[in-house]
PDB file of C-alpha atoms in Angstrom:
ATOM      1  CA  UNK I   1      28.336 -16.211  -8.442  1.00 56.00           C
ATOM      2  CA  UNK I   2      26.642 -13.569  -6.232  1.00 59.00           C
ATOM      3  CA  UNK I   3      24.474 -15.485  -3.541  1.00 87.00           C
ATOM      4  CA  UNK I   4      22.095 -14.022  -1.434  1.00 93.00           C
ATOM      5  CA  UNK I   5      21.458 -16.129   2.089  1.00 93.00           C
ATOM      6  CA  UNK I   6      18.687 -15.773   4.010  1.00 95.00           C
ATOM      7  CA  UNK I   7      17.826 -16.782   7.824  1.00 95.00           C
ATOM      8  CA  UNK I   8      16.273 -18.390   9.434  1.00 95.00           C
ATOM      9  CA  UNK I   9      14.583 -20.804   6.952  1.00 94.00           C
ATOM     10  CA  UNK I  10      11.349 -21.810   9.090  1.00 95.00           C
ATOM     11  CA  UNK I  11       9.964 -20.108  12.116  1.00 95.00           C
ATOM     12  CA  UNK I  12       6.995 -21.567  14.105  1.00 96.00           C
ATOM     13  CA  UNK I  13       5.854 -19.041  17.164  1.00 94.00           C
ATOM     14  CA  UNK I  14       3.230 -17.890  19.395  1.00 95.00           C
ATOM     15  CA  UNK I  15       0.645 -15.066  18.439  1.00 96.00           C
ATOM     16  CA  UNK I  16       2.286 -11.808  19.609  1.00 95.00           C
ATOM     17  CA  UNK I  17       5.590 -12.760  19.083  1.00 95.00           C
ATOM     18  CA  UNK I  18       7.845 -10.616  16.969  1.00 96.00           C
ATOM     19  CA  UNK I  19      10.064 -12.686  14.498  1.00 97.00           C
ATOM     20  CA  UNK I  20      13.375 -11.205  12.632  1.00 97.00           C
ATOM     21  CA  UNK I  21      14.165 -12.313   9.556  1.00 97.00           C
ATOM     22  CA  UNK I  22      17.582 -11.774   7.949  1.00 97.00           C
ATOM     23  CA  UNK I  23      18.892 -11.510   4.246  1.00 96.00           C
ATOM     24  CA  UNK I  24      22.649 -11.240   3.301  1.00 95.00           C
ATOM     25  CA  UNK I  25      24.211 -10.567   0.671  1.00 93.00           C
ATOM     26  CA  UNK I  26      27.660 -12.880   0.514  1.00 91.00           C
ATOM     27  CA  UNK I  27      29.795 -11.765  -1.853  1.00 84.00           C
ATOM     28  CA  UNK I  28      28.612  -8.301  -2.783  1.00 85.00           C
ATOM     29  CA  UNK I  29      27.057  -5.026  -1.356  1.00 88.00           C
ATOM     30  CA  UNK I  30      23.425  -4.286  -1.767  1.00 88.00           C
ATOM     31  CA  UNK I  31      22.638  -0.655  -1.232  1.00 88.00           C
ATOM     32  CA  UNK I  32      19.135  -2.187  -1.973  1.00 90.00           C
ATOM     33  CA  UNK I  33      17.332  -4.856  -1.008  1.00 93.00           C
ATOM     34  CA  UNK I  34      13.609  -6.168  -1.391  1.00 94.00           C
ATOM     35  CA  UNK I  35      11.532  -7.646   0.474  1.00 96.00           C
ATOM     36  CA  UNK I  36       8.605 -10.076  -0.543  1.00 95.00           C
ATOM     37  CA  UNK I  37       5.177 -11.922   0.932  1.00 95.00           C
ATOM     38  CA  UNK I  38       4.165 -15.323  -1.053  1.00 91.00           C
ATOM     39  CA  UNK I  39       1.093 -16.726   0.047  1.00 85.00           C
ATOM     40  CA  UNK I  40       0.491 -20.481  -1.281  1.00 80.00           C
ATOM     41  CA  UNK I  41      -0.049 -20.941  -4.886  1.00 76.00           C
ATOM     42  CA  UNK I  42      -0.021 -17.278  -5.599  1.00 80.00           C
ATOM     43  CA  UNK I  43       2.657 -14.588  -6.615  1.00 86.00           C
ATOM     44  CA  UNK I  44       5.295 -12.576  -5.150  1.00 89.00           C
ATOM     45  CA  UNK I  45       3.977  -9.285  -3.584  1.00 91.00           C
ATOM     46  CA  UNK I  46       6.359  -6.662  -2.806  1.00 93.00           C
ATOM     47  CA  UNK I  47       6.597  -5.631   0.200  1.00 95.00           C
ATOM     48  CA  UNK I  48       9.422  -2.823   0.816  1.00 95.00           C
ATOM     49  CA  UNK I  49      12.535  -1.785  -0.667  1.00 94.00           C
ATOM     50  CA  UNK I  50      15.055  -1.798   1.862  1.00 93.00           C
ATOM     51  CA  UNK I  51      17.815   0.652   1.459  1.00 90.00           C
ATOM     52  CA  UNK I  52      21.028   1.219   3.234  1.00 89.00           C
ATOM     53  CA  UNK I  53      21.441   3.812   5.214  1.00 87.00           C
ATOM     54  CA  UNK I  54      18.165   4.959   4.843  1.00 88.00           C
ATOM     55  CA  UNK I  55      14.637   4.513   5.744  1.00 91.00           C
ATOM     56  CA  UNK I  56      12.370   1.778   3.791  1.00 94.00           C
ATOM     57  CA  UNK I  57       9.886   2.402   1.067  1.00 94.00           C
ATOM     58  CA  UNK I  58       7.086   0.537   1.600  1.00 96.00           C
ATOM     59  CA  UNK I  59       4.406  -0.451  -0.458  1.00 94.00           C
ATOM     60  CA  UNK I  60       0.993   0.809  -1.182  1.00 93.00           C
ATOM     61  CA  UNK I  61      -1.135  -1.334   1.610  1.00 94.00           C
ATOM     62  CA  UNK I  62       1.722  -2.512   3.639  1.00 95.00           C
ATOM     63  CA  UNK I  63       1.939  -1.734   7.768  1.00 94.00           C
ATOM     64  CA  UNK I  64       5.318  -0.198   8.273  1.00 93.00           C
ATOM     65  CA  UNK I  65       4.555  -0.533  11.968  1.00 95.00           C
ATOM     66  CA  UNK I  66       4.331  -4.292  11.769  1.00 96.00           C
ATOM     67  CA  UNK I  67       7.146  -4.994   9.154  1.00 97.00           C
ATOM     68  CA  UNK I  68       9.919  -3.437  10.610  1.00 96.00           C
ATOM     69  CA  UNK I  69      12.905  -2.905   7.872  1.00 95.00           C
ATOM     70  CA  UNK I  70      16.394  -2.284   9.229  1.00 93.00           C
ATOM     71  CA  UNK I  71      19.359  -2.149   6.653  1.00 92.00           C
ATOM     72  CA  UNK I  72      22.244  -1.024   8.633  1.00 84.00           C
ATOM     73  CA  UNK I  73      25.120  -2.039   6.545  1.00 91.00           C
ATOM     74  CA  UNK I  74      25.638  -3.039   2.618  1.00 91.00           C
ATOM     75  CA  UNK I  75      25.110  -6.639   3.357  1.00 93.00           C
ATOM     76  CA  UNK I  76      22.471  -7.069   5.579  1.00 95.00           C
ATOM     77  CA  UNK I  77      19.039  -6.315   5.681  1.00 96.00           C
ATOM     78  CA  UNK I  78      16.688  -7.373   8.581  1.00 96.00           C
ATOM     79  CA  UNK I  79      12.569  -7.666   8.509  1.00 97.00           C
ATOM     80  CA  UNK I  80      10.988  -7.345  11.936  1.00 97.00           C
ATOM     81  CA  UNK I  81       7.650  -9.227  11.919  1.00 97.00           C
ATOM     82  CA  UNK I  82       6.364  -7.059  15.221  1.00 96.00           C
ATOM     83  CA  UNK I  83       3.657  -9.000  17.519  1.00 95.00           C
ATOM     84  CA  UNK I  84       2.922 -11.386  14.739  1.00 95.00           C
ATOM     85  CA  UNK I  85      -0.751 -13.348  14.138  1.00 95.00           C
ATOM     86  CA  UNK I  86      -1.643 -16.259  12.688  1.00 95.00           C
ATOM     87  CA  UNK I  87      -2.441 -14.064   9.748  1.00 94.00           C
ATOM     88  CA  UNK I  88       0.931 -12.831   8.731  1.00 95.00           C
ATOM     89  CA  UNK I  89       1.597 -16.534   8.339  1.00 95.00           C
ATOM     90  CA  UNK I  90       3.284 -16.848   4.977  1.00 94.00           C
ATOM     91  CA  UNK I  91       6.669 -17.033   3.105  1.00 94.00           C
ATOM     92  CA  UNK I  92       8.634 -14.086   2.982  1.00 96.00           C
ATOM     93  CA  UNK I  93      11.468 -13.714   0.416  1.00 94.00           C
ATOM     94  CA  UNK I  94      14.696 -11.328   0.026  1.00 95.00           C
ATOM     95  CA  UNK I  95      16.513 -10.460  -3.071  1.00 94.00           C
ATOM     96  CA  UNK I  96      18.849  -8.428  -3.788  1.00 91.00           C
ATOM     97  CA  UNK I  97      19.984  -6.637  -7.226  1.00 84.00           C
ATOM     98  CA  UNK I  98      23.814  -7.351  -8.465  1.00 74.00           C
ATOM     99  CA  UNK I  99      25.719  -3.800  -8.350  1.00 67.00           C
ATOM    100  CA  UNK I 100      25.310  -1.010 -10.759  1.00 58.00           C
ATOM    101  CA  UNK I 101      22.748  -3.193 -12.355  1.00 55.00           C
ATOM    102  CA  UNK I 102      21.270  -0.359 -14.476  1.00 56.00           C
ATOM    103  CA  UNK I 103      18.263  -2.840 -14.300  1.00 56.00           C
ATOM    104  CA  UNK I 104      19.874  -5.371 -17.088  1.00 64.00           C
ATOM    105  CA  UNK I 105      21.015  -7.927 -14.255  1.00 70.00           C
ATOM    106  CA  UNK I 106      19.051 -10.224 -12.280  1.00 78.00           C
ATOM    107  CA  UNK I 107      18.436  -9.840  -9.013  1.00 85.00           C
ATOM    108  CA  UNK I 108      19.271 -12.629  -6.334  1.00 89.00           C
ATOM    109  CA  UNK I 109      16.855 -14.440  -4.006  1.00 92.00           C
ATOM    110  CA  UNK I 110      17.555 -15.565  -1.167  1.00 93.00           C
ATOM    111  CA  UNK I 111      15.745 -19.407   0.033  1.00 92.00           C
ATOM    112  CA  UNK I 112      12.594 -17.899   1.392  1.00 93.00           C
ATOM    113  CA  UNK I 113      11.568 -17.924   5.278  1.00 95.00           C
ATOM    114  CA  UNK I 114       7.996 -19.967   6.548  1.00 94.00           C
ATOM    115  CA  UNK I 115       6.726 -17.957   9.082  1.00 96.00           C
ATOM    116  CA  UNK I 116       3.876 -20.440  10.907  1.00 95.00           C
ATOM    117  CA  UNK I 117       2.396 -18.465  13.828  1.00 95.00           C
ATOM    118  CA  UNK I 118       0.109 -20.431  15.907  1.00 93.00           C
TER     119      UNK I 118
ATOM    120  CA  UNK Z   1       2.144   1.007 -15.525  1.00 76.00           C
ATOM    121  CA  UNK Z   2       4.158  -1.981 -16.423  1.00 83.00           C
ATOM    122  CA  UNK Z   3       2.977  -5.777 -16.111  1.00 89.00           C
ATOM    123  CA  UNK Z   4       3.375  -9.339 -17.440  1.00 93.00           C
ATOM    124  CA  UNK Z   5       0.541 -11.333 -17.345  1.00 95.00           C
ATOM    125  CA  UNK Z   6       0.633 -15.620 -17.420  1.00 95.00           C
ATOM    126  CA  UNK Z   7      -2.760 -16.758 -18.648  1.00 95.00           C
ATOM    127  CA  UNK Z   8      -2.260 -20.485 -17.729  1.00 95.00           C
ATOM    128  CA  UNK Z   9      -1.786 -21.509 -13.944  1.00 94.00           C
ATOM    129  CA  UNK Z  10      -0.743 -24.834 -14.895  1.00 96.00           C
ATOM    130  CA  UNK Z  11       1.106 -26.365 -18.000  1.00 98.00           C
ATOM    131  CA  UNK Z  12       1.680 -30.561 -17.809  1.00 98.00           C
ATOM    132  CA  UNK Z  13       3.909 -31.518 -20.325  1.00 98.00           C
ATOM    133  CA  UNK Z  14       5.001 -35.351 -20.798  1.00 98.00           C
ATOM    134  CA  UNK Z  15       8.793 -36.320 -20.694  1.00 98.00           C
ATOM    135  CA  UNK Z  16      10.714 -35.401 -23.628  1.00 97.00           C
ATOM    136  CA  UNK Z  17       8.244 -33.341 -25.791  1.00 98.00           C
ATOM    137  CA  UNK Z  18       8.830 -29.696 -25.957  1.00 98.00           C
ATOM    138  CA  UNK Z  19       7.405 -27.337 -23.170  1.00 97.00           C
ATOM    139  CA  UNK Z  20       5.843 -23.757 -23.530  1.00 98.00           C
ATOM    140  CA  UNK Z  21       4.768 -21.323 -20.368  1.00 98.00           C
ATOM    141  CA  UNK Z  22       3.441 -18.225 -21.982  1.00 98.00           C
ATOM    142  CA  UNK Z  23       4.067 -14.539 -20.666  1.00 97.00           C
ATOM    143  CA  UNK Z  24       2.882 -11.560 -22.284  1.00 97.00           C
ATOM    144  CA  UNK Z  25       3.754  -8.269 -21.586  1.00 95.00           C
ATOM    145  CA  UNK Z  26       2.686  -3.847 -20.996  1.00 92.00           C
ATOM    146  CA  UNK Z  27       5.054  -1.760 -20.614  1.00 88.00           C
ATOM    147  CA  UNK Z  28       6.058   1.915 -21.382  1.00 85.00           C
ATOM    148  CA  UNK Z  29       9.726   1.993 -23.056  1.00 83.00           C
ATOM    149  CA  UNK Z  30      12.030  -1.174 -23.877  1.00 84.00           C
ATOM    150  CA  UNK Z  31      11.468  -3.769 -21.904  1.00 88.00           C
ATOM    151  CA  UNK Z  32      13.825  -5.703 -19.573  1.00 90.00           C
ATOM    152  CA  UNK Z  33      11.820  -9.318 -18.938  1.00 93.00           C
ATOM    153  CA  UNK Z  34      12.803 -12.054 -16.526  1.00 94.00           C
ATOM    154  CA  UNK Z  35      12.062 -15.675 -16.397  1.00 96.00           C
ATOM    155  CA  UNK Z  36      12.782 -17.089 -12.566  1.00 95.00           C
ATOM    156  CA  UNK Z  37      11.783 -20.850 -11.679  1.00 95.00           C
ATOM    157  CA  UNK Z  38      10.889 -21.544  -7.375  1.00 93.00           C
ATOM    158  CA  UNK Z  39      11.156 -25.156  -6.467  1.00 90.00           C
ATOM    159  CA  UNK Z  40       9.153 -26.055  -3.428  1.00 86.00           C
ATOM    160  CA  UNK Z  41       9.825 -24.172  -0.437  1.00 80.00           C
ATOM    161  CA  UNK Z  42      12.831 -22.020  -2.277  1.00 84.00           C
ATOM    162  CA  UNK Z  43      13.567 -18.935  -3.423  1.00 85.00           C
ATOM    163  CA  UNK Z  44      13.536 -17.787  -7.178  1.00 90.00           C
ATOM    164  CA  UNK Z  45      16.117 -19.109  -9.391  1.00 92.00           C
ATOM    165  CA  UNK Z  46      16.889 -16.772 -12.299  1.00 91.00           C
ATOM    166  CA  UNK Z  47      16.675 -18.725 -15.458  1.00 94.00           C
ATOM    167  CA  UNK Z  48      16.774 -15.767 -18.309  1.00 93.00           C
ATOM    168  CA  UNK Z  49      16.474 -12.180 -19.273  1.00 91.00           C
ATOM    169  CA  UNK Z  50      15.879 -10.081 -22.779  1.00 92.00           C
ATOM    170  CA  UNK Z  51      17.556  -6.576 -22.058  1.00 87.00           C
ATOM    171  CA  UNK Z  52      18.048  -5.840 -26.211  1.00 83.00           C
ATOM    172  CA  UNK Z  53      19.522  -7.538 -28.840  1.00 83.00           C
ATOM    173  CA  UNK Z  54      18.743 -11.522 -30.642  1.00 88.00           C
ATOM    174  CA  UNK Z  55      14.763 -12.184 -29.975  1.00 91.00           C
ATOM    175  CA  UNK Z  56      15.901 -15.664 -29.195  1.00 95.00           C
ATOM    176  CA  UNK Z  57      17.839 -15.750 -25.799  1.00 94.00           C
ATOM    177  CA  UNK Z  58      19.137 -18.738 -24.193  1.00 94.00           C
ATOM    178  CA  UNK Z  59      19.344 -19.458 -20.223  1.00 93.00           C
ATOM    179  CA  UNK Z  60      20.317 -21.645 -17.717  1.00 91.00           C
ATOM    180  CA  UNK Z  61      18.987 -25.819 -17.713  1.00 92.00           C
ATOM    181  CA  UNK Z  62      18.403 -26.004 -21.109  1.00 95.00           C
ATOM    182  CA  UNK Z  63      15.756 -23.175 -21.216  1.00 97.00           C
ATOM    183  CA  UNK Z  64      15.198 -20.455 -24.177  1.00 97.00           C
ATOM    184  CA  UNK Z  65      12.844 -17.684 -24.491  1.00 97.00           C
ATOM    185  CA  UNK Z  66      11.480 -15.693 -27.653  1.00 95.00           C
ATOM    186  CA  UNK Z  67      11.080 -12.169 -27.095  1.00 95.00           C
ATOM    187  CA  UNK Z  68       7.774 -11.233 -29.821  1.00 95.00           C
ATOM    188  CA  UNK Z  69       7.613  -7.429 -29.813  1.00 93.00           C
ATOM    189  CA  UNK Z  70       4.651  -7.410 -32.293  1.00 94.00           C
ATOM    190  CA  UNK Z  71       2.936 -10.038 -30.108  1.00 95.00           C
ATOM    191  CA  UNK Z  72       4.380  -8.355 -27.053  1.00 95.00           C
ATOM    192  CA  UNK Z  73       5.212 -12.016 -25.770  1.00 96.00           C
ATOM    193  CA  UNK Z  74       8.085 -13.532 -24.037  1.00 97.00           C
ATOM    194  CA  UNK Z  75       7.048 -17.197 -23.822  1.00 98.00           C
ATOM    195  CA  UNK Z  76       9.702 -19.941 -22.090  1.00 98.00           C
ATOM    196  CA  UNK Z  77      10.500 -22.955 -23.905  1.00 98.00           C
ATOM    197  CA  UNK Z  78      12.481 -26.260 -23.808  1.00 98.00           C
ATOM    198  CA  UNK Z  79      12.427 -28.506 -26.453  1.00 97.00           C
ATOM    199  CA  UNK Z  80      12.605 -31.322 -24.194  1.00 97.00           C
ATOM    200  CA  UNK Z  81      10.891 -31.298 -20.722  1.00 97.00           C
ATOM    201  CA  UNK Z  82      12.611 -33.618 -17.634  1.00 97.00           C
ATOM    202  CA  UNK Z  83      10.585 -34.703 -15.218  1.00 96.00           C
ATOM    203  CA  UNK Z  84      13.088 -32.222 -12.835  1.00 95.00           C
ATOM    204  CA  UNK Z  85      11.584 -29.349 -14.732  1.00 96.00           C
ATOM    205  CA  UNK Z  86       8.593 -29.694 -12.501  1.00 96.00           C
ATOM    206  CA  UNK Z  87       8.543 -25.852 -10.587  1.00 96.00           C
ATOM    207  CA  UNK Z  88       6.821 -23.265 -10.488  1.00 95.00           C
ATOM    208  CA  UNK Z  89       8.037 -20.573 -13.124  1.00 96.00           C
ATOM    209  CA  UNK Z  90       7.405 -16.600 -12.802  1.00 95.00           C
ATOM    210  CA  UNK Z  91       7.811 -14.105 -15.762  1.00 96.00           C
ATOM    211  CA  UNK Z  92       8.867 -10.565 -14.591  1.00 94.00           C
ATOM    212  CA  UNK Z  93       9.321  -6.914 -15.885  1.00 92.00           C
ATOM    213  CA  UNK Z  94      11.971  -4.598 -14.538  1.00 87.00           C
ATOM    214  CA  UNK Z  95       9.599  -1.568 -12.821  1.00 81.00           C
ATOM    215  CA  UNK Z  96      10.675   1.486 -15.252  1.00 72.00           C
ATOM    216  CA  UNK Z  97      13.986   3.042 -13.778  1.00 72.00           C
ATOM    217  CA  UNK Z  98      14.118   1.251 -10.703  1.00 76.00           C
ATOM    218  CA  UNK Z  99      15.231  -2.479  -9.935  1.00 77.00           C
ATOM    219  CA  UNK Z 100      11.982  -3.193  -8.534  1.00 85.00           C
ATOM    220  CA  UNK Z 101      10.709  -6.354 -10.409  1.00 89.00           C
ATOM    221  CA  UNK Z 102       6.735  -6.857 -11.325  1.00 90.00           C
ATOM    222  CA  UNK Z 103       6.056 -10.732 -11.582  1.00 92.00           C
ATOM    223  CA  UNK Z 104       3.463 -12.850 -13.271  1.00 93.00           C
ATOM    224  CA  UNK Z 105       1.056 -14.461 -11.082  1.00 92.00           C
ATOM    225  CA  UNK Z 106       3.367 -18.241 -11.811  1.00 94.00           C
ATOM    226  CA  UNK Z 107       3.044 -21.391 -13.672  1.00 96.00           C
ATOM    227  CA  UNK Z 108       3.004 -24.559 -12.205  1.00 96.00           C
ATOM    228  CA  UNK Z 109       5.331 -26.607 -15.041  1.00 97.00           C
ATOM    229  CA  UNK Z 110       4.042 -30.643 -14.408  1.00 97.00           C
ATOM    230  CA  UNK Z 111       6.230 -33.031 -16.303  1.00 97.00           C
ATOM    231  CA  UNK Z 112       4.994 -36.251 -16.677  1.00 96.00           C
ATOM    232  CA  UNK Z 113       7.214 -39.261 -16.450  1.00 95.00           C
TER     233      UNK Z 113
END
């Protein structure tokens, strides 16, 4: 089945450092791709839609300056955490929609990255 | 605007009885609903969907849901927890013509040995 991987599974780094975080899609192209924030015990918040070839749409509240979306080919999305603080601590999660979907198919998650920033 | 709404953060079940996590539902047009279950430091699992067709629709570990239009429900069920059930479990609605999904705010499923 369609698998979705995403690296790197834990990150723990110094305020101001900018983290990348990378989702794949293995065995299929994703002309999209989303992007989610979890913070403990709660839901997933959307982020961005991260589309190929194109610039991200971001959500209503979210810094496009600090969450950096990349998706330069059909399997691989990238989210730039830029000069991160201990507040942007969380766990971030890709998924990706199965092709020409029509919106009937699930979409695919990848494992989630913990981003710790001291 | 469409959403799905979970009115119970946490549902503990004992070991072999029958388990229910509730969802309800708003949306404008059919609705295309998604159960995922997120084991501890994981991503989302998808478990089941109701696009159209039988109210009753049947998923992955053992897991059903009943799509209630009247009630405007889509509540999970098993009819006989394992103790591995234990997860967290989201209900979400496909975002009108996009594949953006809109997720419940989760269940924590506790099954009792």
């Amino acid at each position: 089945g369609a698998v979705v991987s995403q690296h790197p599974s834990w990150v723990i780094c110094k305020s101001g450092t900018s983290v990348k975080i990378e989702c794949r899609s293995l065995d299929f192209q994703a002309t999209t791709m989303f992007w989610y924030r979890q913070f403990p015990k709660q839901s997933l918040m959307l982020m961005a839609t991260s589309n190929e070839g194109s610039k991200a749409t971001y959500e209503q509240g979210v810094e496009k300056d600090k969450f950096l979306i990349n998706h330069a080919s059909l399997t691989l999305s990238t989210l730039t955490v830029t000069s991160a603080h201990p507040e942007d601590s969380s766990f971030y999660i890709c998924s990706a929609p199965y092709p020409w979907t029509g919106g009937n198919q699930p979409q695919h998650f990848g494992d989630g990255t913990r981003l710790s920033i001291l | 605007a469409q959403s799905v709404a979970q009115p119970e953060d946490q549902v503990n079940v004992a070991e072999g009885n029958p388990l229910t996590v509730k969802c309800t539902y708003s949306v404008s047009g059919n609705p295309y609903l998604f159960w995922y279950v997120q084991y501890p430091n994981r991503g989302l699992q998808f478990l089941l969907k109701y696009i159209t067709g039988d109210n009753l629709v049947k998923g992955s570990y053992g897991f059903e849901a009943e799509f209630n239009k009247s009630q405007t429900s889509f509540h999970l069920k098993k009819p006989s927890a394992l103790v591995s059930d234990s997860a967290l479990y989201f209900c979400a609605v496909r975002d009108g013509n996009t594949d953006k999904l809109i997720f419940g705010t989760g269940t924590r499923l506790q099954v009792f040995p």
